[in-house]
Structures are given as structure tokens and as C-alpha cells.
JSON list of C-alpha atoms in Angstrom, two decimals:
[
{"chain": "A", "resi": 1, "resn": "MET", "atom": "CA", "xyz": [-52.07, -41.79, 39.12]},
{"chain": "A", "resi": 2, "resn": "ALA", "atom": "CA", "xyz": [-49.52, -41.40, 41.92]},
{"chain": "A", "resi": 3, "resn": "ARG", "atom": "CA", "xyz": [-46.36, -43.47, 41.72]},
{"chain": "A", "resi": 4, "resn": "GLN", "atom": "CA", "xyz": [-45.80, -45.91, 44.52]},
{"chain": "A", "resi": 5, "resn": "PRO", "atom": "CA", "xyz": [-42.36, -45.68, 46.14]},
{"chain": "A", "resi": 6, "resn": "PHE", "atom": "CA", "xyz": [-40.13, -48.61, 45.27]},
{"chain": "A", "resi": 7, "resn": "ALA", "atom": "CA", "xyz": [-39.85, -50.99, 48.20]},
{"chain": "A", "resi": 8, "resn": "PRO", "atom": "CA", "xyz": [-37.96, -54.17, 47.38]},
{"chain": "A", "resi": 9, "resn": "ALA", "atom": "CA", "xyz": [-38.88, -57.33, 49.16]},
{"chain": "A", "resi": 10, "resn": "ALA", "atom": "CA", "xyz": [-36.43, -58.63, 51.70]},
{"chain": "A", "resi": 11, "resn": "PRO", "atom": "CA", "xyz": [-34.00, -61.01, 50.01]},
{"chain": "A", "resi": 12, "resn": "ALA", "atom": "CA", "xyz": [-34.77, -64.66, 50.55]},
{"chain": "A", "resi": 13, "resn": "LEU", "atom": "CA", "xyz": [-32.43, -66.63, 52.75]},
{"chain": "A", "resi": 14, "resn": "PRO", "atom": "CA", "xyz": [-30.54, -69.43, 51.03]},
{"chain": "A", "resi": 15, "resn": "ALA", "atom": "CA", "xyz": [-32.23, -72.79, 51.23]},
{"chain": "A", "resi": 16, "resn": "ASP", "atom": "CA", "xyz": [-30.77, -75.91, 52.75]},
{"chain": "A", "resi": 17, "resn": "ASP", "atom": "CA", "xyz": [-28.14, -77.24, 50.32]},
{"chain": "A", "resi": 18, "resn": "GLY", "atom": "CA", "xyz": [-29.57, -80.77, 50.45]},
{"chain": "A", "resi": 19, "resn": "ALA", "atom": "CA", "xyz": [-26.55, -82.12, 52.25]},
{"chain": "A", "resi": 20, "resn": "GLY", "atom": "CA", "xyz": [-28.03, -81.36, 55.63]},
{"chain": "A", "resi": 21, "resn": "THR", "atom": "CA", "xyz": [-26.02, -78.15, 56.03]},
{"chain": "A", "resi": 22, "resn": "PRO", "atom": "CA", "xyz": [-28.35, -75.39, 57.17]},
{"chain": "A", "resi": 23, "resn": "PRO", "atom": "CA", "xyz": [-27.78, -71.90, 55.79]},
{"chain": "A", "resi": 24, "resn": "ALA", "atom": "CA", "xyz": [-25.67, -69.54, 57.83]},
{"chain": "A", "resi": 25, "resn": "PRO", "atom": "CA", "xyz": [-27.97, -67.66, 60.20]},
{"chain": "A", "resi": 26, "resn": "ARG", "atom": "CA", "xyz": [-28.51, -63.97, 59.53]},
{"chain": "A", "resi": 27, "resn": "ARG", "atom": "CA", "xyz": [-28.29, -61.38, 62.25]},
{"chain": "A", "resi": 28, "resn": "LYS", "atom": "CA", "xyz": [-31.36, -60.78, 64.38]},
{"chain": "A", "resi": 29, "resn": "ASN", "atom": "CA", "xyz": [-32.18, -57.90, 62.06]},
{"chain": "A", "resi": 30, "resn": "THR", "atom": "CA", "xyz": [-32.87, -59.90, 58.89]},
{"chain": "A", "resi": 31, "resn": "GLN", "atom": "CA", "xyz": [-32.59, -56.85, 56.65]},
{"chain": "A", "resi": 32, "resn": "PRO", "atom": "CA", "xyz": [-29.16, -56.47, 55.05]},
{"chain": "A", "resi": 33, "resn": "ILE", "atom": "CA", "xyz": [-27.24, -53.31, 55.93]},
{"chain": "A", "resi": 34, "resn": "VAL", "atom": "CA", "xyz": [-27.10, -51.52, 52.58]},
{"chain": "A", "resi": 35, "resn": "SER", "atom": "CA", "xyz": [-27.23, -48.01, 51.16]},
{"chain": "A", "resi": 36, "resn": "SER", "atom": "CA", "xyz": [-29.13, -48.92, 47.97]},
{"chain": "A", "resi": 37, "resn": "ALA", "atom": "CA", "xyz": [-32.00, -51.26, 48.87]},
{"chain": "A", "resi": 38, "resn": "HIS", "atom": "CA", "xyz": [-33.30, -51.09, 45.29]},
{"chain": "A", "resi": 39, "resn": "LEU", "atom": "CA", "xyz": [-30.16, -52.98, 44.14]},
{"chain": "A", "resi": 40, "resn": "VAL", "atom": "CA", "xyz": [-30.33, -55.85, 46.63]},
{"chain": "A", "resi": 41, "resn": "SER", "atom": "CA", "xyz": [-30.44, -59.18, 44.79]},
{"chain": "A", "resi": 42, "resn": "ALA", "atom": "CA", "xyz": [-32.18, -62.26, 46.09]},
{"chain": "A", "resi": 43, "resn": "GLN", "atom": "CA", "xyz": [-29.15, -64.19, 44.81]},
{"chain": "A", "resi": 44, "resn": "SER", "atom": "CA", "xyz": [-26.67, -62.23, 46.92]},
{"chain": "A", "resi": 45, "resn": "ALA", "atom": "CA", "xyz": [-27.80, -59.65, 49.44]},
{"chain": "A", "resi": 46, "resn": "GLU", "atom": "CA", "xyz": [-24.28, -60.03, 50.82]},
{"chain": "A", "resi": 47, "resn": "MET", "atom": "CA", "xyz": [-22.88, -58.35, 47.69]},
{"chain": "A", "resi": 48, "resn": "SER", "atom": "CA", "xyz": [-24.92, -55.23, 48.46]},
{"chain": "A", "resi": 49, "resn": "GLU", "atom": "CA", "xyz": [-23.72, -55.34, 52.06]},
{"chain": "A", "resi": 50, "resn": "PHE", "atom": "CA", "xyz": [-20.15, -55.70, 50.81]},
{"chain": "A", "resi": 51, "resn": "GLU", "atom": "CA", "xyz": [-20.54, -52.74, 48.43]},
{"chain": "A", "resi": 52, "resn": "PHE", "atom": "CA", "xyz": [-21.89, -50.53, 51.22]},
{"chain": "A", "resi": 53, "resn": "GLY", "atom": "CA", "xyz": [-19.00, -51.62, 53.44]},
{"chain": "A", "resi": 54, "resn": "LEU", "atom": "CA", "xyz": [-16.59, -50.90, 50.59]},
{"chain": "A", "resi": 55, "resn": "VAL", "atom": "CA", "xyz": [-18.01, -47.39, 50.12]},
{"chain": "A", "resi": 56, "resn": "ILE", "atom": "CA", "xyz": [-17.75, -46.42, 53.79]},
{"chain": "A", "resi": 57, "resn": "ALA", "atom": "CA", "xyz": [-14.39, -48.17, 54.26]},
{"chain": "A", "resi": 58, "resn": "GLY", "atom": "CA", "xyz": [-13.04, -46.50, 51.11]},
{"chain": "A", "resi": 59, "resn": "ASN", "atom": "CA", "xyz": [-14.14, -43.07, 52.29]},
{"chain": "A", "resi": 60, "resn": "ALA", "atom": "CA", "xyz": [-12.72, -43.69, 55.77]},
{"chain": "A", "resi": 61, "resn": "PHE", "atom": "CA", "xyz": [-9.44, -44.88, 54.23]},
{"chain": "A", "resi": 62, "resn": "HIS", "atom": "CA", "xyz": [-9.21, -41.80, 52.01]},
{"chain": "A", "resi": 63, "resn": "ARG", "atom": "CA", "xyz": [-9.92, -39.50, 54.96]},
{"chain": "A", "resi": 64, "resn": "TRP", "atom": "CA", "xyz": [-7.26, -41.35, 57.00]},
{"chain": "A", "resi": 65, "resn": "ILE", "atom": "CA", "xyz": [-4.47, -41.12, 54.42]},
{"chain": "A", "resi": 66, "resn": "VAL", "atom": "CA", "xyz": [-5.10, -37.42, 53.80]},
{"chain": "A", "resi": 67, "resn": "HIS", "atom": "CA", "xyz": [-5.02, -36.64, 57.54]},
{"chain": "A", "resi": 68, "resn": "CYS", "atom": "CA", "xyz": [-1.98, -38.84, 58.10]},
{"chain": "A", "resi": 69, "resn": "MET", "atom": "CA", "xyz": [-0.07, -37.12, 55.30]},
{"chain": "A", "resi": 70, "resn": "SER", "atom": "CA", "xyz": [-1.19, -33.75, 56.63]},
{"chain": "A", "resi": 71, "resn": "GLY", "atom": "CA", "xyz": [0.16, -34.77, 60.04]},
{"chain": "A", "resi": 72, "resn": "ALA", "atom": "CA", "xyz": [3.41, -35.68, 58.32]},
{"chain": "A", "resi": 73, "resn": "GLY", "atom": "CA", "xyz": [3.61, -32.11, 57.00]},
{"chain": "A", "resi": 74, "resn": "LEU", "atom": "CA", "xyz": [2.15, -32.31, 53.47]},
{"chain": "A", "resi": 75, "resn": "ARG", "atom": "CA", "xyz": [-1.20, -30.56, 53.47]},
{"chain": "A", "resi": 76, "resn": "ASP", "atom": "CA", "xyz": [-3.88, -30.02, 50.84]},
{"chain": "A", "resi": 77, "resn": "LEU", "atom": "CA", "xyz": [-3.30, -33.32, 49.05]},
{"chain": "A", "resi": 78, "resn": "THR", "atom": "CA", "xyz": [-6.13, -35.42, 47.67]},
{"chain": "A", "resi": 79, "resn": "PRO", "atom": "CA", "xyz": [-6.31, -39.14, 48.44]},
{"chain": "A", "resi": 80, "resn": "LEU", "atom": "CA", "xyz": [-5.06, -39.86, 44.91]},
{"chain": "A", "resi": 81, "resn": "ASP", "atom": "CA", "xyz": [-2.07, -37.53, 45.42]},
{"chain": "A", "resi": 82, "resn": "VAL", "atom": "CA", "xyz": [-1.10, -39.43, 48.58]},
{"chain": "A", "resi": 83, "resn": "LEU", "atom": "CA", "xyz": [-1.45, -42.81, 46.87]},
{"chain": "A", "resi": 84, "resn": "VAL", "atom": "CA", "xyz": [0.59, -41.65, 43.87]},
{"chain": "A", "resi": 85, "resn": "LEU", "atom": "CA", "xyz": [3.36, -40.39, 46.17]},
{"chain": "A", "resi": 86, "resn": "HIS", "atom": "CA", "xyz": [3.46, -43.74, 47.97]},
{"chain": "A", "resi": 87, "resn": "HIS", "atom": "CA", "xyz": [3.52, -45.66, 44.70]},
{"chain": "A", "resi": 88, "resn": "VAL", "atom": "CA", "xyz": [6.29, -43.50, 43.23]},
{"chain": "A", "resi": 89, "resn": "THR", "atom": "CA", "xyz": [8.27, -44.16, 46.44]},
{"chain": "A", "resi": 90, "resn": "HIS", "atom": "CA", "xyz": [7.57, -47.94, 46.27]},
{"chain": "A", "resi": 91, "resn": "ARG", "atom": "CA", "xyz": [10.77, -49.99, 46.04]},
{"chain": "A", "resi": 92, "resn": "ALA", "atom": "CA", "xyz": [12.79, -46.85, 45.19]},
{"chain": "A", "resi": 93, "resn": "ARG", "atom": "CA", "xyz": [12.45, -47.49, 41.44]},
{"chain": "A", "resi": 94, "resn": "ASP", "atom": "CA", "xyz": [11.64, -44.89, 38.82]},
{"chain": "A", "resi": 95, "resn": "LYS", "atom": "CA", "xyz": [8.09, -45.26, 37.49]},
{"chain": "A", "resi": 96, "resn": "ARG", "atom": "CA", "xyz": [6.50, -44.37, 34.16]},
{"chain": "A", "resi": 97, "resn": "LEU", "atom": "CA", "xyz": [3.05, -42.79, 34.03]},
{"chain": "A", "resi": 98, "resn": "SER", "atom": "CA", "xyz": [1.66, -45.94, 32.38]},
{"chain": "A", "resi": 99, "resn": "ASP", "atom": "CA", "xyz": [3.17, -48.13, 35.13]},
{"chain": "A", "resi": 100, "resn": "ILE", "atom": "CA", "xyz": [1.55, -46.03, 37.86]},
{"chain": "A", "resi": 101, "resn": "CYS", "atom": "CA", "xyz": [-1.83, -46.12, 36.11]},
{"chain": "A", "resi": 102, "resn": "PHE", "atom": "CA", "xyz": [-1.59, -49.88, 35.56]},
{"chain": "A", "resi": 103, "resn": "ILE", "atom": "CA", "xyz": [-0.64, -50.77, 39.13]},
{"chain": "A", "resi": 104, "resn": "MET", "atom": "CA", "xyz": [-3.23, -48.41, 40.65]},
{"chain": "A", "resi": 105, "resn": "ASN", "atom": "CA", "xyz": [-5.90, -49.61, 38.16]},
{"chain": "A", "resi": 106, "resn": "VAL", "atom": "CA", "xyz": [-6.65, -46.06, 37.00]},
{"chain": "A", "resi": 107, "resn": "GLU", "atom": "CA", "xyz": [-7.76, -45.70, 33.38]},
{"chain": "A", "resi": 108, "resn": "ASP", "atom": "CA", "xyz": [-7.68, -41.91, 33.17]},
{"chain": "A", "resi": 109, "resn": "THR", "atom": "CA", "xyz": [-4.00, -41.02, 32.83]},
{"chain": "A", "resi": 110, "resn": "HIS", "atom": "CA", "xyz": [-4.89, -37.33, 33.20]},
{"chain": "A", "resi": 111, "resn": "LEU", "atom": "CA", "xyz": [-5.78, -37.90, 36.87]},
{"chain": "A", "resi": 112, "resn": "ILE", "atom": "CA", "xyz": [-2.40, -39.48, 37.65]},
{"chain": "A", "resi": 113, "resn": "ASN", "atom": "CA", "xyz": [-0.55, -36.93, 35.52]},
{"chain": "A", "resi": 114, "resn": "TYR", "atom": "CA", "xyz": [-2.25, -34.08, 37.42]},
{"chain": "A", "resi": 115, "resn": "SER", "atom": "CA", "xyz": [-1.19, -35.61, 40.76]},
{"chain": "A", "resi": 116, "resn": "LEU", "atom": "CA", "xyz": [2.38, -36.06, 39.50]},
{"chain": "A", "resi": 117, "resn": "LYS", "atom": "CA", "xyz": [2.56, -32.39, 38.44]},
{"chain": "A", "resi": 118, "resn": "LYS", "atom": "CA", "xyz": [1.18, -31.29, 41.81]},
{"chain": "A", "resi": 119, "resn": "LEU", "atom": "CA", "xyz": [3.72, -33.48, 43.65]},
{"chain": "A", "resi": 120, "resn": "GLN", "atom": "CA", "xyz": [6.53, -32.14, 41.46]},
{"chain": "A", "resi": 121, "resn": "ASN", "atom": "CA", "xyz": [5.53, -28.56, 42.28]},
{"chain": "A", "resi": 122, "resn": "LEU", "atom": "CA", "xyz": [5.72, -29.48, 45.98]},
{"chain": "A", "resi": 123, "resn": "GLY", "atom": "CA", "xyz": [9.24, -30.84, 45.45]},
{"chain": "A", "resi": 124, "resn": "VAL", "atom": "CA", "xyz": [8.43, -34.39, 46.61]},
{"chain": "A", "resi": 125, "resn": "VAL", "atom": "CA", "xyz": [8.55, -36.03, 43.17]},
{"chain": "A", "resi": 126, "resn": "ALA", "atom": "CA", "xyz": [11.03, -35.41, 40.36]},
{"chain": "A", "resi": 127, "resn": "SER", "atom": "CA", "xyz": [10.83, -36.42, 36.72]},
{"chain": "A", "resi": 128, "resn": "SER", "atom": "CA", "xyz": [13.65, -37.44, 34.42]},
{"chain": "A", "resi": 129, "resn": "LYS", "atom": "CA", "xyz": [13.77, -38.12, 30.72]},
{"chain": "A", "resi": 130, "resn": "ASN", "atom": "CA", "xyz": [15.52, -41.07, 29.13]},
{"chain": "A", "resi": 131, "resn": "GLY", "atom": "CA", "xyz": [15.06, -40.75, 25.37]},
{"chain": "A", "resi": 132, "resn": "LYS", "atom": "CA", "xyz": [11.32, -40.35, 24.82]},
{"chain": "A", "resi": 133, "resn": "GLU", "atom": "CA", "xyz": [10.43, -41.93, 28.15]},
{"chain": "A", "resi": 134, "resn": "VAL", "atom": "CA", "xyz": [9.64, -39.83, 31.23]},
{"chain": "A", "resi": 135, "resn": "THR", "atom": "CA", "xyz": [10.01, -41.47, 34.63]},
{"chain": "A", "resi": 136, "resn": "TYR", "atom": "CA", "xyz": [9.18, -40.28, 38.13]},
{"chain": "A", "resi": 137, "resn": "ALA", "atom": "CA", "xyz": [10.96, -40.80, 41.44]},
{"chain": "A", "resi": 138, "resn": "CYS", "atom": "CA", "xyz": [10.58, -39.61, 44.99]},
{"chain": "A", "resi": 139, "resn": "THR", "atom": "CA", "xyz": [12.94, -36.82, 46.08]},
{"chain": "A", "resi": 140, "resn": "GLU", "atom": "CA", "xyz": [14.79, -36.69, 49.40]},
{"chain": "A", "resi": 141, "resn": "ALA", "atom": "CA", "xyz": [12.15, -34.26, 50.69]},
{"chain": "A", "resi": 142, "resn": "GLY", "atom": "CA", "xyz": [9.45, -36.69, 49.57]},
{"chain": "A", "resi": 143, "resn": "MET", "atom": "CA", "xyz": [11.22, -39.56, 51.34]},
{"chain": "A", "resi": 144, "resn": "ALA", "atom": "CA", "xyz": [11.26, -37.54, 54.57]},
{"chain": "A", "resi": 145, "resn": "TYR", "atom": "CA", "xyz": [7.48, -36.95, 54.38]},
{"chain": "A", "resi": 146, "resn": "VAL", "atom": "CA", "xyz": [6.87, -40.62, 53.58]},
{"chain": "A", "resi": 147, "resn": "ALA", "atom": "CA", "xyz": [9.06, -41.69, 56.53]},
{"chain": "A", "resi": 148, "resn": "ARG", "atom": "CA", "xyz": [7.10, -39.38, 58.85]},
{"chain": "A", "resi": 149, "resn": "TYR", "atom": "CA", "xyz": [3.83, -40.77, 57.40]},
{"chain": "A", "resi": 150, "resn": "ARG", "atom": "CA", "xyz": [5.05, -44.28, 58.23]},
{"chain": "A", "resi": 151, "resn": "GLU", "atom": "CA", "xyz": [5.79, -43.26, 61.83]},
{"chain": "A", "resi": 152, "resn": "LEU", "atom": "CA", "xyz": [2.31, -41.77, 62.22]},
{"chain": "A", "resi": 153, "resn": "ARG", "atom": "CA", "xyz": [0.74, -44.84, 60.59]},
{"chain": "A", "resi": 154, "resn": "GLU", "atom": "CA", "xyz": [2.50, -47.11, 63.06]},
{"chain": "A", "resi": 155, "resn": "SER", "atom": "CA", "xyz": [1.46, -45.07, 66.10]},
{"chain": "A", "resi": 156, "resn": "CYS", "atom": "CA", "xyz": [-2.09, -44.09, 65.09]},
{"chain": "A", "resi": 157, "resn": "LEU", "atom": "CA", "xyz": [-3.26, -47.12, 63.09]},
{"chain": "A", "resi": 158, "resn": "ILE", "atom": "CA", "xyz": [-1.11, -50.21, 63.50]},
{"chain": "A", "resi": 159, "resn": "ASP", "atom": "CA", "xyz": [-0.69, -49.89, 67.27]},
{"chain": "A", "resi": 160, "resn": "ALA", "atom": "CA", "xyz": [-4.46, -49.31, 67.65]},
{"chain": "A", "resi": 161, "resn": "LEU", "atom": "CA", "xyz": [-5.19, -52.43, 65.60]},
{"chain": "A", "resi": 162, "resn": "HIS", "atom": "CA", "xyz": [-3.69, -54.76, 68.21]},
{"chain": "A", "resi": 163, "resn": "ALA", "atom": "CA", "xyz": [-3.32, -57.38, 65.47]},
{"chain": "A", "resi": 164, "resn": "ASP", "atom": "CA", "xyz": [-2.45, -60.93, 66.41]},
{"chain": "A", "resi": 165, "resn": "ASP", "atom": "CA", "xyz": [-1.60, -63.79, 64.04]},
{"chain": "A", "resi": 166, "resn": "ALA", "atom": "CA", "xyz": [-5.27, -64.73, 63.56]},
{"chain": "A", "resi": 167, "resn": "LEU", "atom": "CA", "xyz": [-6.35, -61.17, 62.77]},
{"chain": "A", "resi": 168, "resn": "ASN", "atom": "CA", "xyz": [-3.41, -60.71, 60.39]},
{"chain": "A", "resi": 169, "resn": "ARG", "atom": "CA", "xyz": [-4.45, -63.92, 58.57]},
{"chain": "A", "resi": 170, "resn": "ASP", "atom": "CA", "xyz": [-8.02, -62.55, 58.30]},
{"chain": "A", "resi": 171, "resn": "ILE", "atom": "CA", "xyz": [-6.72, -59.24, 56.95]},
{"chain": "A", "resi": 172, "resn": "GLY", "atom": "CA", "xyz": [-4.57, -61.09, 54.42]},
{"chain": "A", "resi": 173, "resn": "GLU", "atom": "CA", "xyz": [-7.57, -63.16, 53.29]},
{"chain": "A", "resi": 174, "resn": "LEU", "atom": "CA", "xyz": [-9.67, -60.02, 52.99]},
{"chain": "A", "resi": 175, "resn": "ALA", "atom": "CA", "xyz": [-6.95, -58.41, 50.85]},
{"chain": "A", "resi": 176, "resn": "ARG", "atom": "CA", "xyz": [-6.92, -61.49, 48.58]},
{"chain": "A", "resi": 177, "resn": "LEU", "atom": "CA", "xyz": [-10.72, -61.38, 48.28]},
{"chain": "A", "resi": 178, "resn": "LEU", "atom": "CA", "xyz": [-10.64, -57.67, 47.38]},
{"chain": "A", "resi": 179, "resn": "ARG", "atom": "CA", "xyz": [-8.15, -58.40, 44.57]},
{"chain": "A", "resi": 180, "resn": "VAL", "atom": "CA", "xyz": [-10.42, -61.17, 43.25]},
{"chain": "A", "resi": 181, "resn": "LEU", "atom": "CA", "xyz": [-13.47, -58.92, 43.42]},
{"chain": "A", "resi": 182, "resn": "SER", "atom": "CA", "xyz": [-11.64, -56.09, 41.64]},
{"chain": "A", "resi": 183, "resn": "GLY", "atom": "CA", "xyz": [-11.15, -58.46, 38.70]},
{"chain": "A", "resi": 184, "resn": "LEU", "atom": "CA", "xyz": [-14.85, -59.36, 38.80]},
{"chain": "A", "resi": 185, "resn": "TYR", "atom": "CA", "xyz": [-15.84, -55.67, 38.79]},
{"chain": "A", "resi": 186, "resn": "ASP", "atom": "CA", "xyz": [-13.41, -54.97, 35.91]},
{"chain": "A", "resi": 187, "resn": "GLN", "atom": "CA", "xyz": [-14.95, -57.78, 33.85]},
{"chain": "A", "resi": 188, "resn": "ALA", "atom": "CA", "xyz": [-18.47, -56.61, 34.70]},
{"chain": "A", "resi": 189, "resn": "ALA", "atom": "CA", "xyz": [-17.50, -53.06, 33.64]},
{"chain": "A", "resi": 190, "resn": "ARG", "atom": "CA", "xyz": [-16.24, -54.36, 30.27]},
{"chain": "A", "resi": 191, "resn": "SER", "atom": "CA", "xyz": [-19.49, -56.30, 29.81]},
{"chain": "A", "resi": 192, "resn": "ALA", "atom": "CA", "xyz": [-21.61, -53.24, 30.69]},
{"chain": "A", "resi": 193, "resn": "ALA", "atom": "CA", "xyz": [-19.56, -51.03, 28.34]},
{"chain": "A", "resi": 194, "resn": "SER", "atom": "CA", "xyz": [-20.24, -53.39, 25.44]},
{"chain": "A", "resi": 195, "resn": "LEU", "atom": "CA", "xyz": [-24.05, -53.13, 25.81]}
]
């Protein structure tokens, strides 16, 4: 017997809430824009749309930071390398490996450690030892690359954004929502790991 391809039904639109408030209208195309239709939930098709948006925005962001850092003069870095360099530079304070992993929400310390070694070999990060504790800081050469990255970011990204107060408020609200959702995903991951 041949298997039928899985074709989920279109998610139902939310019903009237009883208070006379009609549901928000969907776009003319009533199908959600998703990459995994088999995961769309009738309870929240929007979550699948958000996840697809997160995937493509995440990939676009990673591509952007690699190209921006390459334009600043540091080539052949991964997105994680660029993010680690920026975090080590953050507030000009020495950082421990565990601090970097915690702030960046990365469980695998080996990934961050590998980036730190790569950045040290490039001369943009230096390590120092205080007793048993190793800390990392940005070097002067690293600061120069980061400063050039900032200039490119301003001219290529920020200027193109044409942000006004309303858009900046929306971006701030989106950032807050992403932090909330990261906590939700972390909790869901713990729940899934306990099954």
C-alpha cells in the first residue's frame, strides 16, 4: 500500500473572543508562510511563521556579520567567531569562558573555546591568567577591527534602516519579545530533554 504524502489541514482561524472583538484578519493568502507545514499547530500557526522568520533572519544576520567583519579586514571568521570577538570587546572588561558562554546562551564551551583560540591566533584577543582563572580581552589590533566594523555597520546597515522613533520602539519591543521567547524555548528544551 502506497503511503499518502502528509498534507496538514490549514490552521483554523481564532474564533470571536465573545467580547465582540473579531479575530485579526489574515493576509489574503490564508496559508501561513512556513518552512515546515507538518509542524503548524491549529493553536498557533503564528509560531511556525515566527520560527521560519527566525531561521531566515538568523541566517541573514550571520551572513551580514561575517561580511561586515570581512570588510573591516578580518576574513575567514565564522558567525560565532565574530560574536565572540564583539562580546570579549563589550564594556572593555576581561571575560571568563563561562561568562561568555552564559551571556551568549551557548552550552557547548568547546565551541566558544575554539573561537577564542582562533581569535588569539589572529592577535585580536589575548588571554591572561589570574591564579587558576583565565580571562580574555580584546587587543589593540582587535579594537581597531571592531571600530572599523562599527563604521561599516553604521554606513551599510543603520543608515539604510532610516529608523525613526516609532520604528526604534518597534525594534526594541521585538528585542524584548525575542528574549522572552528564548526563555520559553530554553524551558521547552529542558522539558523535551527529560522525556
